[in-house]
Coordinates of C-alpha atoms and ligand atoms in Angstrom, one line a residue:
M168 CA -32.1 16.2 52.7
H169 CA -28.1 16.7 52.2
Q170 CA -26.9 19.9 53.2
S171 CA -23.2 20.2 52.4
P172 CA -21.9 17.8 49.4
A173 CA -19.5 16.6 52.3
D174 CA -23.8 15.3 53.3
A175 CA -23.9 14.0 49.8
K176 CA -20.7 11.8 49.2
L177 CA -21.3 10.2 53.3
E178 CA -25.4 9.2 53.1
A179 CA -25.7 5.6 53.7
I180 CA -29.6 4.8 53.4
R181 CA -31.2 7.1 50.6
W182 CA -35.2 6.5 50.4
D183 CA -37.6 7.4 48.6
R184 CA -40.8 5.8 48.3
P185 CA -40.8 3.2 47.6
R186 CA -37.1 3.0 45.4
L187 CA -35.0 2.4 48.7
S188 CA -30.9 2.1 48.1
I189 CA -27.5 1.7 50.5
L190 CA -23.9 2.6 50.7
D191 CA -22.2 -0.3 49.4
Q192 CA -19.9 -0.4 53.1
L193 CA -17.9 -3.0 52.1
L194 CA -16.5 -0.5 48.8
L195 CA -15.9 2.1 51.4
P196 CA -13.5 4.9 51.0
H197 CA -12.5 2.5 47.1
A198 CA -15.6 2.8 45.3
S199 CA -18.6 5.0 46.5
E200 CA -21.6 2.8 44.5
Y201 CA -24.8 2.7 46.3
V202 CA -27.5 -0.6 46.3
D203 CA -31.1 -1.4 45.6
I204 CA -32.6 -2.3 48.5
A205 CA -35.8 -3.9 46.8
T206 CA -37.1 -6.5 49.6
S207 CA -36.8 -7.7 53.0
A208 CA -34.6 -10.8 52.5
D209 CA -32.6 -7.8 50.3
G210 CA -32.2 -6.0 53.4
H211 CA -31.7 -9.0 55.7
R212 CA -28.4 -10.1 53.4
A213 CA -27.3 -6.7 53.4
I214 CA -27.4 -6.5 57.6
V215 CA -25.5 -10.0 58.3
S216 CA -23.6 -8.8 55.1
M217 CA -22.1 -5.2 56.5
Q218 CA -23.1 -3.8 53.4
T219 CA -24.6 -1.4 56.1
R220 CA -23.8 -1.3 59.7
G221 CA -24.5 0.9 62.3
A222 CA -26.7 -0.2 64.9
P223 CA -28.6 3.3 64.0
A224 CA -28.6 2.5 60.0
I225 CA -29.2 -1.4 60.4
A226 CA -33.2 -0.7 62.8
I227 CA -33.7 2.0 59.7
V228 CA -33.0 -0.2 56.9
A229 CA -34.1 -2.7 57.8
A230 CA -37.7 -0.5 58.2
L231 CA -37.8 0.5 54.8
S232 CA -36.4 -2.6 53.0
L233 CA -39.6 -3.9 53.9
A234 CA -41.5 -0.5 53.3
A235 CA -40.6 -1.3 49.5
E236 CA -41.9 -5.1 49.2
I237 CA -45.2 -3.8 50.3
S238 CA -45.0 -1.0 48.8
R239 CA -45.1 -3.0 45.4
R240 CA -47.4 -5.1 47.6
D241 CA -51.9 -6.3 46.6
F242 CA -52.9 -7.4 49.8
G243 CA -56.4 -9.5 49.8
S244 CA -57.2 -8.6 52.6
A245 CA -55.7 -6.2 56.4
Q246 CA -54.5 -9.6 57.6
Q247 CA -53.0 -10.4 55.1
A248 CA -50.8 -7.4 54.5
H249 CA -49.8 -7.4 59.0
D250 CA -49.7 -11.0 58.5
F251 CA -46.8 -10.2 56.6
I252 CA -44.9 -7.3 58.4
V253 CA -45.0 -9.2 61.2
D254 CA -43.4 -12.7 59.3
R255 CA -40.8 -10.2 57.9
L256 CA -40.4 -8.4 60.4
D257 CA -39.6 -11.9 62.8
Y258 CA -37.3 -13.0 59.7
L259 CA -35.6 -9.1 59.7
A260 CA -34.3 -9.6 63.9
T261 CA -32.5 -12.6 62.9
S262 CA -30.2 -10.9 60.8
R263 CA -27.8 -8.9 64.3
P264 CA -27.9 -10.0 67.4
T265 CA -26.3 -7.1 69.7
A266 CA -28.2 -3.7 68.3
V267 CA -31.0 -3.4 70.3
N268 CA -31.9 -0.7 67.7
L269 CA -33.3 -3.5 65.4
F270 CA -35.6 -5.0 67.6
D271 CA -36.7 -2.0 69.5
A272 CA -37.9 -0.7 66.1
V273 CA -40.0 -3.9 64.6
A274 CA -41.7 -4.4 68.9
K275 CA -42.8 -0.6 67.7
L276 CA -43.6 -1.0 63.9
K277 CA -45.0 -4.9 64.7
A278 CA -47.7 -2.6 66.9
V279 CA -47.7 0.0 64.1
A280 CA -49.1 -2.6 62.4
A281 CA -51.6 -3.7 64.8
S282 CA -52.7 -0.9 65.2
A283 CA -53.6 -0.3 61.9
L284 CA -55.6 -3.7 61.7
A285 CA -58.1 -3.0 64.0
S286 CA -58.5 0.2 62.5
Q287 CA -62.7 0.7 62.7
S288 CA -63.1 3.7 60.6
P289 CA -62.1 3.7 58.4
A290 CA -61.8 -0.5 58.1
A291 CA -58.6 -1.4 58.2
T292 CA -57.6 -3.1 54.4
G293 CA -54.6 -4.0 53.0
A294 CA -53.7 -0.7 51.8
S295 CA -54.6 0.9 54.7
V296 CA -52.3 -1.7 56.7
A297 CA -48.9 -1.3 54.2
L298 CA -49.3 3.1 54.6
A299 CA -49.5 3.2 58.2
Y300 CA -46.5 0.5 57.9
V301 CA -44.4 2.8 54.9
D302 CA -45.3 6.1 56.8
A303 CA -44.2 4.7 60.0
A304 CA -40.8 3.8 58.1
E305 CA -40.1 6.9 57.3
Q306 CA -41.1 8.3 60.4
M307 CA -38.0 6.6 61.7
L308 CA -35.6 8.0 59.3
A309 CA -36.6 11.7 59.9
A310 CA -36.5 10.8 63.5
D311 CA -32.9 9.1 63.9
V312 CA -31.1 13.0 61.8
R313 CA -33.2 14.0 64.4
D314 CA -31.5 12.1 67.8
N315 CA -28.4 12.6 66.0
R316 CA -28.5 16.5 65.7
A317 CA -29.4 16.9 69.4
I318 CA -26.8 14.3 71.1
G319 CA -24.2 16.4 68.8
S320 CA -26.0 19.7 70.0
H321 CA -25.6 18.3 74.2
G322 CA -22.8 16.6 74.2
A323 CA -20.3 19.3 72.3
R324 CA -21.2 21.4 75.1
Y325 CA -21.3 19.2 78.4
I326 CA -17.0 18.3 77.0
A327 CA -16.4 21.8 75.5
A328 CA -17.8 22.3 79.1
R329 CA -15.9 19.6 80.7
A330 CA -12.9 21.2 78.8
L331 CA -13.2 24.8 80.0
A332 CA -13.5 23.7 83.9
Q333 CA -10.0 22.0 82.8
G334 CA -8.3 24.5 82.0
A335 CA -8.1 23.4 78.2
G336 CA -8.9 25.7 75.6
A337 CA -7.9 24.1 72.2
F338 CA -8.3 20.3 72.7
K339 CA -7.9 17.3 71.7
L340 CA -10.2 13.3 71.6
L341 CA -10.2 9.8 70.9
T342 CA -12.8 7.6 69.5
H343 CA -13.5 4.1 68.0
C344 CA -15.2 2.6 64.9
N345 CA -17.6 4.6 63.4
T346 CA -20.3 6.3 64.4
G347 CA -21.3 8.9 62.1
A348 CA -23.6 9.5 58.8
L349 CA -22.6 6.3 58.4
A350 CA -24.2 4.8 61.2
T351 CA -27.2 6.8 61.0
A352 CA -29.3 8.5 58.6
G353 CA -27.0 11.3 59.4
H354 CA -25.5 13.3 61.0
G355 CA -24.3 10.3 63.7
T356 CA -23.5 9.4 67.1
A357 CA -20.5 10.0 68.9
L358 CA -18.7 11.3 65.6
G359 CA -22.6 13.5 65.4
I360 CA -20.9 14.9 68.5
I361 CA -16.9 15.9 66.2
R362 CA -19.5 17.1 64.3
S363 CA -20.5 19.3 66.1
L364 CA -18.3 20.2 67.7
H365 CA -16.2 20.9 64.6
Q366 CA -19.2 24.0 63.4
G367 CA -19.5 24.8 66.9
A368 CA -22.7 23.9 67.7
H369 CA -21.7 24.6 72.2
M370 CA -20.6 28.3 71.4
P371 CA -22.6 31.8 71.2
A372 CA -22.6 33.1 68.0
A373 CA -20.5 35.9 68.4
A374 CA -18.0 33.3 70.4
A375 CA -17.9 30.9 67.6
A376 CA -15.8 33.3 65.2
S377 CA -13.3 34.1 68.0
A378 CA -13.4 30.8 69.8
A379 CA -12.6 33.6 73.1
G380 CA -13.1 32.6 75.9
E381 CA -14.2 28.9 74.1
A382 CA -13.6 25.6 74.4
V383 CA -12.2 24.0 70.8
L384 CA -11.5 20.9 69.4
D385 CA -9.0 20.6 67.6
H386 CA -8.4 17.8 66.5
V387 CA -9.5 14.1 66.5
Y388 CA -7.9 10.6 66.9
F389 CA -9.8 7.9 66.0
G390 CA -8.4 3.8 65.8
E391 CA -8.4 1.6 62.9
T392 CA -10.9 -0.6 64.6
R393 CA -9.7 -3.8 62.9
P394 CA -11.2 -6.2 61.4
Y395 CA -14.0 -5.0 59.5
N396 CA -11.3 -1.6 60.0
Q397 CA -14.7 1.1 61.0
G398 CA -12.1 3.8 61.9
A399 CA -9.8 3.8 59.0
R400 CA -12.1 2.8 56.3
L401 CA -15.2 5.0 57.7
T402 CA -14.7 7.1 60.3
A403 CA -11.4 8.6 58.7
Y404 CA -13.5 8.9 55.3
E405 CA -15.5 11.0 57.2
L406 CA -13.9 13.1 59.0
L407 CA -11.2 14.1 55.6
C408 CA -14.7 15.0 54.1
E409 CA -15.6 17.1 56.6
G410 CA -12.0 18.3 57.1
I411 CA -11.8 17.8 60.7
P412 CA -8.2 18.0 61.6
S413 CA -7.7 13.4 62.5
T414 CA -5.1 10.9 62.7
L415 CA -5.5 6.9 62.5
V416 CA -4.0 5.3 65.4
C417 CA -3.2 1.1 65.2
D418 CA -5.9 0.1 67.7
S419 CA -3.1 -1.3 69.7
A420 CA -1.7 2.6 69.7
V421 CA -4.5 4.3 72.3
S422 CA -2.9 3.6 75.4
A423 CA 0.8 5.1 74.5
L424 CA -1.7 7.4 73.1
L425 CA -3.4 8.6 76.3
R426 CA -0.1 8.8 78.1
S427 CA 1.9 10.4 75.4
D428 CA -0.7 13.3 75.1
P429 CA -2.1 15.4 78.2
S430 CA -5.0 17.1 75.2
I431 CA -6.9 14.4 75.1
V432 CA -9.9 15.7 77.2
G433 CA -11.6 11.6 77.1
V434 CA -13.0 9.2 74.3
V435 CA -16.3 9.1 73.2
V436 CA -17.7 6.6 72.4
G437 CA -21.3 5.1 70.2
A438 CA -23.1 1.7 71.7
D439 CA -25.5 -0.7 69.7
R440 CA -27.3 -1.6 73.8
V441 CA -27.2 0.3 76.7
A442 CA -29.2 -1.5 79.2
A443 CA -31.1 -0.3 81.9
N444 CA -28.2 0.2 84.0
G445 CA -25.7 2.0 82.4
D446 CA -23.6 -1.2 81.5
T447 CA -23.0 -0.2 77.1
A448 CA -22.2 -3.0 74.6
N449 CA -20.2 -1.2 71.8
K450 CA -17.5 -2.3 69.3
I451 CA -15.4 -5.0 70.1
G452 CA -12.0 -2.3 71.6
T453 CA -14.1 -0.3 73.5
Y454 CA -13.8 -2.2 77.1
Q455 CA -9.8 -1.8 76.7
L456 CA -10.4 2.0 76.2
A457 CA -12.4 2.5 78.6
I458 CA -9.7 0.7 80.9
A459 CA -7.0 2.9 79.5
A460 CA -9.2 6.3 79.8
R461 CA -9.5 5.5 83.3
F462 CA -6.0 4.2 84.1
H463 CA -5.4 8.1 81.8
G464 CA -7.9 9.6 84.6
R465 CA -9.8 11.1 80.7
E466 CA -13.2 11.4 80.1
F467 CA -14.5 8.1 79.1
I468 CA -18.5 9.5 77.1
V469 CA -21.6 6.7 75.1
A470 CA -23.5 9.0 73.0
A471 CA -26.5 7.2 71.3
P472 CA -29.6 7.2 71.1
S473 CA -32.3 6.2 73.1
T474 CA -33.5 3.5 70.8
S475 CA -30.0 2.2 71.8
V476 CA -30.7 2.3 75.2
D477 CA -32.5 -1.8 76.3
L478 CA -34.2 -1.8 79.5
G479 CA -35.5 -4.2 79.5
L480 CA -32.8 -4.9 80.6
A481 CA -31.3 -4.5 84.8
S482 CA -27.3 -5.3 83.1
G483 CA -24.7 -5.8 80.7
E484 CA -24.3 -8.9 81.8
G485 CA -28.0 -10.4 79.4
I486 CA -26.3 -8.5 76.3
V487 CA -25.9 -10.8 73.1
I488 CA -22.1 -10.5 71.1
E489 CA -22.5 -11.6 67.9
E490 CA -18.8 -13.7 66.5
R491 CA -18.2 -13.5 63.4
D492 CA -16.6 -15.2 61.5
P493 CA -13.4 -15.9 62.3
A494 CA -12.0 -15.6 58.7
E495 CA -12.2 -11.7 58.9
I496 CA -8.8 -11.8 60.9
T497 CA -7.2 -14.4 59.4
R498 CA -8.7 -13.2 56.1
A499 CA -8.0 -9.3 55.0
E500 CA -10.2 -8.9 52.1
G501 CA -8.2 -6.3 50.6
F502 CA -8.7 -3.8 47.2
V503 CA -5.6 -4.5 44.5
R504 CA -5.4 -1.7 42.3
E505 CA -5.2 -4.5 38.7
A506 CA -2.7 -3.2 35.5
L507 CA -5.8 -3.3 33.1
E508 CA -6.4 -0.1 31.0
D509 CA -9.5 1.3 32.8
G510 CA -7.6 0.1 35.9
R511 CA -9.4 -0.4 38.1
M512 CA -9.1 -1.5 41.6
V513 CA -10.7 -4.6 42.4
R514 CA -11.2 -6.7 45.4
Q515 CA -8.7 -9.7 46.7
T516 CA -8.9 -12.2 49.6
L517 CA -5.3 -11.4 51.1
C518 CA -4.8 -14.4 53.5
V519 CA -3.2 -12.9 56.3
A520 CA -2.0 -15.5 58.7
P521 CA -1.0 -19.7 58.1
E522 CA -3.7 -21.3 56.7
G523 CA -6.1 -23.2 59.3
T524 CA -5.5 -20.4 61.9
R525 CA -7.9 -20.2 64.1
A526 CA -8.9 -17.0 65.4
W527 CA -11.6 -15.6 68.3
N528 CA -13.7 -12.7 66.0
P529 CA -16.3 -11.6 68.7
S530 CA -17.6 -7.8 67.3
F531 CA -18.4 -6.0 70.8
D532 CA -17.1 -5.7 74.0
V533 CA -19.6 -4.2 77.2
T534 CA -17.6 -1.4 78.6
P535 CA -19.8 -1.7 82.8
A536 CA -21.6 1.7 83.7
E537 CA -18.1 2.5 86.7
L538 CA -16.3 2.9 83.2
I539 CA -18.4 5.3 82.1
S540 CA -18.3 9.0 82.8
A541 CA -21.7 10.0 81.7
I542 CA -24.3 9.0 78.6
V543 CA -25.4 11.2 75.8
T544 CA -28.7 10.7 73.8
E545 CA -31.4 12.1 72.5
K546 CA -32.6 13.6 75.3
G547 CA -30.1 14.4 77.0
V548 CA -26.5 14.2 79.3
F549 CA -26.9 11.9 81.8
V550 CA -23.9 11.3 84.9
K551 CA -23.6 8.9 87.6
T552 CA -25.4 10.0 90.8
P553 CA -22.3 10.7 93.3
G554 CA -20.0 7.8 95.1
A555 CA -22.8 4.7 92.5
T556 CA -21.7 2.9 90.2
T557 CA -24.3 2.1 87.4
Y558 CA -27.0 4.5 86.6
D559 CA -30.6 4.8 86.6
L560 CA -31.5 5.0 82.7
A561 CA -35.3 3.9 83.3
K562 CA -35.2 7.4 85.8
C563 CA -33.3 9.6 83.7
L564 CA -34.5 9.1 80.0
G565 CA -38.0 9.3 82.7
E566 CA -37.3 12.5 83.4
N567 CA -36.0 14.0 80.1
N568 CA -39.4 12.8 78.6
Ligands
LIG103 C1 -24.1 4.4 66.3 S1 -23.6 3.2 65.8 C2 -23.4 2.3 67.6 C3 -22.3 1.2 67.0 O1 -23.2 -0.4 65.9 C4 -20.8 -0.1 65.4 O2 -21.2 -1.5 64.9 P1 -20.8 -2.2 64.0 O3 -20.1 -1.3 62.8 O4 -21.2 -4.1 63.9 O5 -22.3 -2.3 63.3 C5 -20.2 -0.3 66.2 O6 -20.5 -0.8 67.0 C6 -20.6 1.5 67.0 O7 -19.9 2.4 67.5

């Protein structure tokens, strides 16, 4: 699956049936360690703790954790296999509430198990139901990489065209959180568009060498994304691995940055759940980025696979926003290089606020569709009809099926 040393370093999910391991993202960038996931309970724990995170990655790790578990079990009957799968999927669905990808995968995998159970010729067995599940979970892993590369290509062409229309030969982008290979099965969504732009995916081969007459991504700014620091720890790691020129900024600096640098043509972010009208839940801080982009007349682009779209939700009003432990704000987990003979990096909890400080720690916020210039999916780039303040994603996705 790797195409380069960078890919090898950035592989968030490793699956070699029946073995699943994940890159422990609580340790990045200071240590690159893989953790074995043998059961759905291991998968649930890894998702809740955010050892693995990112809307698509959460769904795939959940699916494959159960695939790993049932690959090592014998079921007395097809019904037993089906019932075990349904029970474990319901448990995995309790891990984190906001990213719809998890619930989309759970529904699809339950349907696979039910269909395998109903098989008459040949008659279903415990092994046949389990195999059908594992095959479907593996297909989700492969499909996510395909989707992300399509998002990268659609988004790169769209942004380059918008930059060129504004007379920008070399342009910059601003992004938030981590939406790259570490948040998905590979390549990434918003960061996947940045990767594709950097690789010249939007240019005809001939032009790619000279970039003559083409818009070229010159630099990427990214926010630290407190309190988990997906930007400062993970996006920085990915951009350095890929050799993409970039600059980290504090979340509090993004408005001043947009005001100071007109070559930033837009903001591109991921999504955890996009409602049918285009309202989008994403990492906390996204909403204020959208406000800043609108005030400064810049594009605000959401990149997400269709598995992040919740057509059952009319608007963002109904999106459940995960609230995490306030201690993630008041007590930063830091790494200290111990003065030991081996100079190990060890995790220490550093109190960054006085004991007793209260904190509000929503993990996501909702950006209204009105502030979103375009939604890039693997099926294409969707923009609002002139004068509209919302999208009709059921129509958009239906037309692009
Ligand atoms: C392509 S990842 C989408 C989304 O997931 C991240 O949240 P978390 O790190 O808490 O799992 C962030 O909101 C990304 O934009």
